Coordinates of C-alpha atoms and ligand atoms in Angstrom, one line a residue:
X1 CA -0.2 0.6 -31.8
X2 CA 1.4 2.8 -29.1
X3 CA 1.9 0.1 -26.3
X4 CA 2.3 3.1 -23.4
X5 CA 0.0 2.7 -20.6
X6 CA -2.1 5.4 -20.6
X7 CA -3.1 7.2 -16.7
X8 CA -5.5 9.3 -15.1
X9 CA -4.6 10.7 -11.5
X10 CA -7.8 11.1 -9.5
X11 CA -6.5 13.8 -6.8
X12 CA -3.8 16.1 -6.7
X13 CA -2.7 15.7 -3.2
X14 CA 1.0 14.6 -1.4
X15 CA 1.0 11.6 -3.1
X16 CA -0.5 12.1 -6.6
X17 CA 2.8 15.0 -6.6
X18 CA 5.0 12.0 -5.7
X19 CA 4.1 9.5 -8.2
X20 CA 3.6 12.3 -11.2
X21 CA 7.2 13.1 -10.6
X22 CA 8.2 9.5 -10.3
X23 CA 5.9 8.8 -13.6
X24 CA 9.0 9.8 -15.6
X25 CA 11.2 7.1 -14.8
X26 CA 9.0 4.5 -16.0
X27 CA 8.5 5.0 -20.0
X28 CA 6.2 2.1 -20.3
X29 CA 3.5 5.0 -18.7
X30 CA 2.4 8.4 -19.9
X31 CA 0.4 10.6 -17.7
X32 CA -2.2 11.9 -19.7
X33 CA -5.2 14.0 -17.1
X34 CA -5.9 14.8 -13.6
X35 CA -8.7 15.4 -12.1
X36 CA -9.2 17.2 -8.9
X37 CA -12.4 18.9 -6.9
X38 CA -11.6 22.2 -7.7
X39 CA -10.7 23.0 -11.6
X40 CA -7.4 25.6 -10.7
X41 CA -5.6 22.9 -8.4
X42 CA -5.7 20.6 -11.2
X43 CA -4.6 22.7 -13.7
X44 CA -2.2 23.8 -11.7
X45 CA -1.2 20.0 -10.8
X46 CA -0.9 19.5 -14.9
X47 CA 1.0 22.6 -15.3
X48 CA 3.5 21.5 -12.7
X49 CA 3.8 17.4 -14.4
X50 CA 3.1 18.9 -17.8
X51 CA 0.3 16.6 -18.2
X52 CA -2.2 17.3 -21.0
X53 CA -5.5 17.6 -19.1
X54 CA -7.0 19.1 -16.5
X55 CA -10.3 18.0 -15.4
X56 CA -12.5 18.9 -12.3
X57 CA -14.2 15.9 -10.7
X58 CA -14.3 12.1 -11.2
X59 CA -17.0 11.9 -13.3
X60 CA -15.2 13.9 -15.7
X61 CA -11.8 11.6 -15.8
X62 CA -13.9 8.5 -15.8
X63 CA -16.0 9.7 -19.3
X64 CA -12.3 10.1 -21.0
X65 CA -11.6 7.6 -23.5
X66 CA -8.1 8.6 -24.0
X67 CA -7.4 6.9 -20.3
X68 CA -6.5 3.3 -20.0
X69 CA -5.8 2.8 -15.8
X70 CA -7.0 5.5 -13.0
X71 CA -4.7 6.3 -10.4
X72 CA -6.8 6.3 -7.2
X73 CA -4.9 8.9 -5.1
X74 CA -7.6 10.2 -2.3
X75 CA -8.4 10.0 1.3
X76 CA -8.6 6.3 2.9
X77 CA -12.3 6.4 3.2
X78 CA -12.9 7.5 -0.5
X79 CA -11.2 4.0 -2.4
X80 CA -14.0 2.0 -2.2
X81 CA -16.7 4.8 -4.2
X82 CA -13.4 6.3 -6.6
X83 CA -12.4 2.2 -7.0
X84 CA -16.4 1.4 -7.9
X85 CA -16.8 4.4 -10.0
X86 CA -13.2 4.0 -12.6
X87 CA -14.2 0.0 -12.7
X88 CA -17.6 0.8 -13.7
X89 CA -16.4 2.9 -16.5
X90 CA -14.3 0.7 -18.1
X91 CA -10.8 1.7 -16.3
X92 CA -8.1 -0.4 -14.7
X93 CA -7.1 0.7 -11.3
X94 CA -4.2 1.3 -8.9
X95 CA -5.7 2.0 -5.7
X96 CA -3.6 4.0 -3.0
X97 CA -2.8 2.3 0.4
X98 CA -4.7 1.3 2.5
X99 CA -6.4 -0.1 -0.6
X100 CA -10.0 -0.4 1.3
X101 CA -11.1 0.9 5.2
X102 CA -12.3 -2.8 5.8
X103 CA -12.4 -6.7 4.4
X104 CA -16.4 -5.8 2.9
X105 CA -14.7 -2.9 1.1
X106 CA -12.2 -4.9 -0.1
X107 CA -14.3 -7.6 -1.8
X108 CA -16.6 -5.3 -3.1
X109 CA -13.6 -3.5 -5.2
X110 CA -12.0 -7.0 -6.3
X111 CA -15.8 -8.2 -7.7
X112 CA -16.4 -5.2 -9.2
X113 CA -12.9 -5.8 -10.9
X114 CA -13.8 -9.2 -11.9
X115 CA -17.2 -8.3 -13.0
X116 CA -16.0 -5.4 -14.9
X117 CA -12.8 -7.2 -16.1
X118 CA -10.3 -4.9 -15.7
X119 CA -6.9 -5.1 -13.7
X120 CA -7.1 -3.8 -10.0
X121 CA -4.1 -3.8 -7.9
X122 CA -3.5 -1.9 -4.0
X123 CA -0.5 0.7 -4.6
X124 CA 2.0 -1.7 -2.4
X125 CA 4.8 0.5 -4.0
X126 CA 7.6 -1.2 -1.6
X127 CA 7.1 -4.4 -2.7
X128 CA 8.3 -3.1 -6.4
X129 CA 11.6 -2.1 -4.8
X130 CA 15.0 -3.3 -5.8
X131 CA 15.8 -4.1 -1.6
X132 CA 12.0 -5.9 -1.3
X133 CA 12.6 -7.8 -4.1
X134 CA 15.9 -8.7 -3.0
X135 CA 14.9 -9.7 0.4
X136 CA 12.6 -11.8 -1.6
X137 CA 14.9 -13.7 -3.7
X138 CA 17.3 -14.2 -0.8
X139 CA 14.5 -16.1 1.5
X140 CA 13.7 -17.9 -2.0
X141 CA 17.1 -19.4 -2.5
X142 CA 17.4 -20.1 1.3
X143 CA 19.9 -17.8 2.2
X144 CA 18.2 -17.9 5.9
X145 CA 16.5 -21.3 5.5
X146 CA 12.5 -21.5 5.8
X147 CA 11.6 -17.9 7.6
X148 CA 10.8 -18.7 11.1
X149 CA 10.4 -15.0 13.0
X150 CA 9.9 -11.7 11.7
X151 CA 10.6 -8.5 13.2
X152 CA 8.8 -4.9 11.5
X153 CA 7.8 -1.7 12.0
X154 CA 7.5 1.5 10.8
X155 CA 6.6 4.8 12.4
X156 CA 7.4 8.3 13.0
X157 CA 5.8 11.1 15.0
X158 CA 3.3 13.1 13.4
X159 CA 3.4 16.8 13.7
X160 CA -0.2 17.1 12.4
X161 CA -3.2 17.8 14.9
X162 CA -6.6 16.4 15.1
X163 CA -7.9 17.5 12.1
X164 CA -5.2 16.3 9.8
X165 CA -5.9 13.2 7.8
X166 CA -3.2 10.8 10.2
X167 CA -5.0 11.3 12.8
X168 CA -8.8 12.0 12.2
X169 CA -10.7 9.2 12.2
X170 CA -13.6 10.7 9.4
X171 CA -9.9 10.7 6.8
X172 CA -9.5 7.1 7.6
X173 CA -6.3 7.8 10.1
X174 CA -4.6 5.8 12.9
X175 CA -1.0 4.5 12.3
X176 CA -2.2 0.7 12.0
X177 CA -3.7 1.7 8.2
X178 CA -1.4 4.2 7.6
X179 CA 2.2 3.3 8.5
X180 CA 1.6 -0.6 10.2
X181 CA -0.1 -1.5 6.4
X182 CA 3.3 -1.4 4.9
X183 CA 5.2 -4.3 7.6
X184 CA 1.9 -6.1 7.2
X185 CA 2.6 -6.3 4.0
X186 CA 5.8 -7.4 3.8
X187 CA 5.1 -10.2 7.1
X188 CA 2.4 -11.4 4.8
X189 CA 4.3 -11.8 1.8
X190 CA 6.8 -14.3 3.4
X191 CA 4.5 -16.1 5.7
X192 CA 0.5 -15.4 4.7
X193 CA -2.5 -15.0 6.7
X194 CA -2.1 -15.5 10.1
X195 CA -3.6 -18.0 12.3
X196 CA -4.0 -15.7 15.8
X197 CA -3.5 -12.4 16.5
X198 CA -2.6 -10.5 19.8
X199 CA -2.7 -6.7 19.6
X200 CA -2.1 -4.0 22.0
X201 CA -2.7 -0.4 21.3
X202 CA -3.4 3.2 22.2
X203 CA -6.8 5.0 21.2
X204 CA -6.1 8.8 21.4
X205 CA -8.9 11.0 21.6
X206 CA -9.7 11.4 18.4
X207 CA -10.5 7.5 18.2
X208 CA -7.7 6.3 16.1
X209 CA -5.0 4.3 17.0
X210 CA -1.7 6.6 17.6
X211 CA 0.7 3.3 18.0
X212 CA 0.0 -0.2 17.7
X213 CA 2.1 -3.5 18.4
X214 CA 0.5 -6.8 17.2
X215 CA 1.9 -10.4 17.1
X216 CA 0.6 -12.7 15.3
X217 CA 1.0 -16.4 15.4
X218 CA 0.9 -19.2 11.8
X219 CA -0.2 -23.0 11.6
X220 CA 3.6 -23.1 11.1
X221 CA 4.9 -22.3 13.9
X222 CA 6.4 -19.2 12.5
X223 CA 5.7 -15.9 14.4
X224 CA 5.8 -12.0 13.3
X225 CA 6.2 -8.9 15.5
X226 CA 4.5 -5.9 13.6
X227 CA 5.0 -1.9 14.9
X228 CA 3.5 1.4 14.1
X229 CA 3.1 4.3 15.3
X230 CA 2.5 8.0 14.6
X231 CA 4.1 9.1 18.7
X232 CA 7.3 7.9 18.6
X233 CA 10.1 7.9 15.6
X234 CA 10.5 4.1 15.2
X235 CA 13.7 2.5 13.8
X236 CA 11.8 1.4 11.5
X237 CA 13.2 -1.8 9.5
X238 CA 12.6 -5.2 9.4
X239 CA 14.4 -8.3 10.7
X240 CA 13.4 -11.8 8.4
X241 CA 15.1 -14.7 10.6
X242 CA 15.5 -18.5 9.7
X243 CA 17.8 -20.9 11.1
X244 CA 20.7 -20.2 9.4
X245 CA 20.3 -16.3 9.6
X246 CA 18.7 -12.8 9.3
X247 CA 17.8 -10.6 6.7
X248 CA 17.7 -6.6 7.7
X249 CA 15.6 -4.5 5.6
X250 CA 17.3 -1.2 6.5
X251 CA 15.6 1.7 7.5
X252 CA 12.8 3.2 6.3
X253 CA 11.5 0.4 5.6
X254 CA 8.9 1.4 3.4
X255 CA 11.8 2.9 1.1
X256 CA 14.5 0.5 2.1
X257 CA 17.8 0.8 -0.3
X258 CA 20.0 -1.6 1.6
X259 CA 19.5 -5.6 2.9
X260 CA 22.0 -6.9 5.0
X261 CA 22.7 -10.7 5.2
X262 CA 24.1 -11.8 9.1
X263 CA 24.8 -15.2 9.0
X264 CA 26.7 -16.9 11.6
X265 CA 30.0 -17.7 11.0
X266 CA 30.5 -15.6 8.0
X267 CA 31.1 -12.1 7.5
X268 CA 27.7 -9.5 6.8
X269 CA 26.8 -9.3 3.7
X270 CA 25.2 -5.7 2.9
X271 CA 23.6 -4.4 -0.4
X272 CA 22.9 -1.2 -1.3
X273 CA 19.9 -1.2 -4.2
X274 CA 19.5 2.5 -4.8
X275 CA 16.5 3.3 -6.9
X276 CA 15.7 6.6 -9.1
X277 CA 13.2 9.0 -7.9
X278 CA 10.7 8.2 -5.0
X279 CA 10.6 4.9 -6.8
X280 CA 6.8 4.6 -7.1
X281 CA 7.5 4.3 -10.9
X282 CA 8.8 0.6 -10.1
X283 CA 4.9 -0.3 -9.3
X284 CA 3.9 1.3 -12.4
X285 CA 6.6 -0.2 -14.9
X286 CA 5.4 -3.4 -13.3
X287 CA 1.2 -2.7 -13.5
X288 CA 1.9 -1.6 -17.1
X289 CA 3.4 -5.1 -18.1
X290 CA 0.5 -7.0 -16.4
X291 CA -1.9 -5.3 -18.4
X292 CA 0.0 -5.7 -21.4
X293 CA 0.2 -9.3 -20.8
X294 CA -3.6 -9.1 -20.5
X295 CA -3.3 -9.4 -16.3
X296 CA -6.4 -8.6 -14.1
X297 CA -4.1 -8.8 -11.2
X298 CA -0.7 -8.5 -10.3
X299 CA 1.1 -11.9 -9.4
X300 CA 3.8 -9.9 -7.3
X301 CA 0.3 -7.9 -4.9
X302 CA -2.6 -10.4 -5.9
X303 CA -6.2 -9.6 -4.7
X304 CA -6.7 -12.0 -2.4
X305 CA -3.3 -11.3 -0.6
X306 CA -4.5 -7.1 -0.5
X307 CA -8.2 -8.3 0.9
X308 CA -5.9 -11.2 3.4
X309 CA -4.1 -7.8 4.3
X310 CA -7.1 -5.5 5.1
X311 CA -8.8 -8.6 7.0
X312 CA -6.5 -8.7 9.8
X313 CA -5.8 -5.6 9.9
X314 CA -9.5 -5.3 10.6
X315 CA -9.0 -8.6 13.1
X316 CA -6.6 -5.9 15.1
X317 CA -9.0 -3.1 14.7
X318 CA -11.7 -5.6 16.9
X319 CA -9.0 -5.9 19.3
X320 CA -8.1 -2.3 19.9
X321 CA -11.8 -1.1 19.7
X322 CA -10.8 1.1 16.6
X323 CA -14.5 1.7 14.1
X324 CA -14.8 3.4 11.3
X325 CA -17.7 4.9 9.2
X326 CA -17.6 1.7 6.8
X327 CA -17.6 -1.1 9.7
X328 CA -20.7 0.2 10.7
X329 CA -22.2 -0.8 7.5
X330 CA -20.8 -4.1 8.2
X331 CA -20.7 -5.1 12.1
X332 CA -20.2 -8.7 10.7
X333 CA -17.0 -8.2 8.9
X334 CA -15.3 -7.2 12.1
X335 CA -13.9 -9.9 13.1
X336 CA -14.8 -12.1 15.8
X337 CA -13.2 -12.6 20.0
X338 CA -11.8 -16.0 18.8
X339 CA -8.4 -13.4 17.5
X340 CA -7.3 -13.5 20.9
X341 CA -7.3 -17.1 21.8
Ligands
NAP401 N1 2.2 5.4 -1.2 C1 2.6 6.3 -0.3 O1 3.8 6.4 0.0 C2 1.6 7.2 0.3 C3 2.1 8.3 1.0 C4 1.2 9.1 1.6 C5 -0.2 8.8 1.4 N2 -0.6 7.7 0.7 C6 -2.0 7.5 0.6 O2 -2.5 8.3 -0.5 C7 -3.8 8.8 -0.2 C8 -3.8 10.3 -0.2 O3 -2.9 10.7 0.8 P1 -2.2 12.2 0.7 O4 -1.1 12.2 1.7 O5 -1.9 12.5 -0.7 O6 -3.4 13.1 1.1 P2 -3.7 14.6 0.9 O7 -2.4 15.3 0.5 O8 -4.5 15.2 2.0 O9 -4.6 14.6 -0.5 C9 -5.9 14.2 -0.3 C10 -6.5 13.8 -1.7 O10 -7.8 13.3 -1.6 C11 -8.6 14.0 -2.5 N3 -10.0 14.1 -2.0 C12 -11.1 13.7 -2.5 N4 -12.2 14.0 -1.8 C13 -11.7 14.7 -0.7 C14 -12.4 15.2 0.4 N5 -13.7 15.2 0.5 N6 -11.6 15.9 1.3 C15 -10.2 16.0 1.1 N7 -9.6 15.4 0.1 C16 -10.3 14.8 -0.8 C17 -7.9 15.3 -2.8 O11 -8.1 15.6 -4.1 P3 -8.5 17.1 -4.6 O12 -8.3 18.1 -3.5 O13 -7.6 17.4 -5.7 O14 -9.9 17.0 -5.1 C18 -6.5 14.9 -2.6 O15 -5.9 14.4 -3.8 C19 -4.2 8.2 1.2 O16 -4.9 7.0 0.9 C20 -2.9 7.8 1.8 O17 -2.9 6.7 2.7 C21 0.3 6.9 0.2

């Protein structure tokens, strides 16, 4: 039995180009159809990745039998009915970041997983990375001692207008979901859900958020600084302190290839961890060894730690005034005033 992972891209946009030249570099996978809209644009897409077979439309990748997992590469708002509609037919999933426009999105896509039983994981591609998982390993040994204060961002300035997908609110833009999901998700990897939130932000005109600061507070006493925006060209790494000393997650952080150890006392330590590629193929090395293993979830990006993610991210969301199509469906999973206590 051929133990390769077998994928379906759903969309042949930006990042559906990035991960089918990254797909490559991780033999576990093969790329086997894509599926787009319009018929030419995936043929061309295939063509381009030599990929077997072109398909126009969902419903046409779903009824494939030669597909084990569906890559879910479309617009924010469009995870939720792509997620529902490759579960339904049998397929596991890797759903592109943000993995859901709200919490009620979210839990809908991780029962549908269960119910289904297939694996479902959000494309968290960073985590996968040599530098994240060093950064990781580091905290784990208690290089710093217990991680007490974290410091991230990420951000650049768009050059798009209104109508392009960063900033248009009907794509699912706004730099919180965009850029701010990827610090998020390294502050919650280290220290969880957090207890209170305080967030401060700037609605443009076209009703998304253009940059966003938010700190939140833990039971612990730990604290986390998060950044994003899509006006200004952030720094953007990340600064993991304990008592005995930071970790830096150089810049970008989303595709960090160095972590730097400042401890006091003792001279820096810095690592370069260089990856091939864009390096999305790290996620999918990892998602085809969980399903091997018979996995409905990755332990590395777990469900409830992706659906813990989009919950306070709509908690900030409530705080900035920021509403999208799917909250109105769901006024009550917006969180509630007691975020700014
Ligand atoms: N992991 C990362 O580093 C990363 C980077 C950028 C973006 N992303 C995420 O990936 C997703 C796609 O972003 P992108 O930059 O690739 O966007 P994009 O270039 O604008 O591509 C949009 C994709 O959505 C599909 N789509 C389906 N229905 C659509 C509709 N009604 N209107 C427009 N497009 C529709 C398109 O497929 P067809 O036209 O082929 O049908 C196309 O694949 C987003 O969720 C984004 O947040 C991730």
């Amino acid at each position: 039995v051929d133990p390769t992972l077998r994928i379906g891209i759903s969309g042949t946009g930006r990042i559906a180009e990035v991960l089918a030249r990254c797909a490559p570099f991780a033999p576990e996978v093969r790329i086997v159809a894509v599926s787009s809209r319009d018929r030419a644009r995936a043929q061309a897409f295939a063509t381009r990745h030599d990929i077997a077979h072109a398909v126009e439309g969902d419903a046409a990748l779903a009824a494939r039998d030669d597909i084990d997992l569906v890559y879910v590469a479309s617009l924010n708002p469009f995870h939720h009915r792509d997620v529902l509609r490759f579960l339904a037919a049998g397929k596991h999933v890797l759903c592109e970041k943000p993995f859901a426009m709200n919490a009620r999105e979210a839990d809908d896509m991780i029962a549908a997983a269960r119910a289904h039983d297939r694996f479902l994981m959000d494309a968290l591609w960073s985590r996968f990375l040599p530098s994240w998982q060093r950064a990781r390993a580091l905290v784990d040994q208690g290089a710093i001692g217990p991680v007490r204060m974290i410091s991230a961002e990420l951000g650049f300035a768009t050059g798009e207008g209104p109508e392009g997908r960063l900033l248009d609110r009907a794509q699912g833009g706004g730099s919180l979901i965009d850029s701010g999901v990827y610090p998020h998700a390294l502050v919650s990897w280290f220290l969880g859900a957090p207890d209170v939130i305080q967030a401060l932000g700037t609605v443009g005109p076209t009703g998304v958020d253009e940059q966003t600061l938010c700190t939140l507070g833990y039971s612990s006493g730990a604290h986390a600084q998060i950044r994003s925006s899509l006006r200004a060209a952030l720094a953007s790494a990340a600064f993991l302190a304990g008592p005995d000393g930071v970790i830096e997650l150089a810049p970008r952080l989303h595709r960090s290839t160095r972590v730097v150890v400042r401890r006091l006392g003792r001279d820096d330590l810095v690592e370069d961890l260089p990856y091939e590629s864009a390096g999305l193929q790290l996620q999918l090395t990892h998602v085809a060894r969980c399903i091997a293993e018979g996995r409905r979830e990755s332990p590395v990006m777990p469900l409830a730690e992706t659906r813990s993610i989009v919950h306070t991210m709509d908690r900030i969301r409530a705080q900035l005034g920021v509403r999208y199509a799917a909250d109105e469906m769901a006024a009550d999973a917006v969180a509630a005033p007691y975020d700014a206590k």
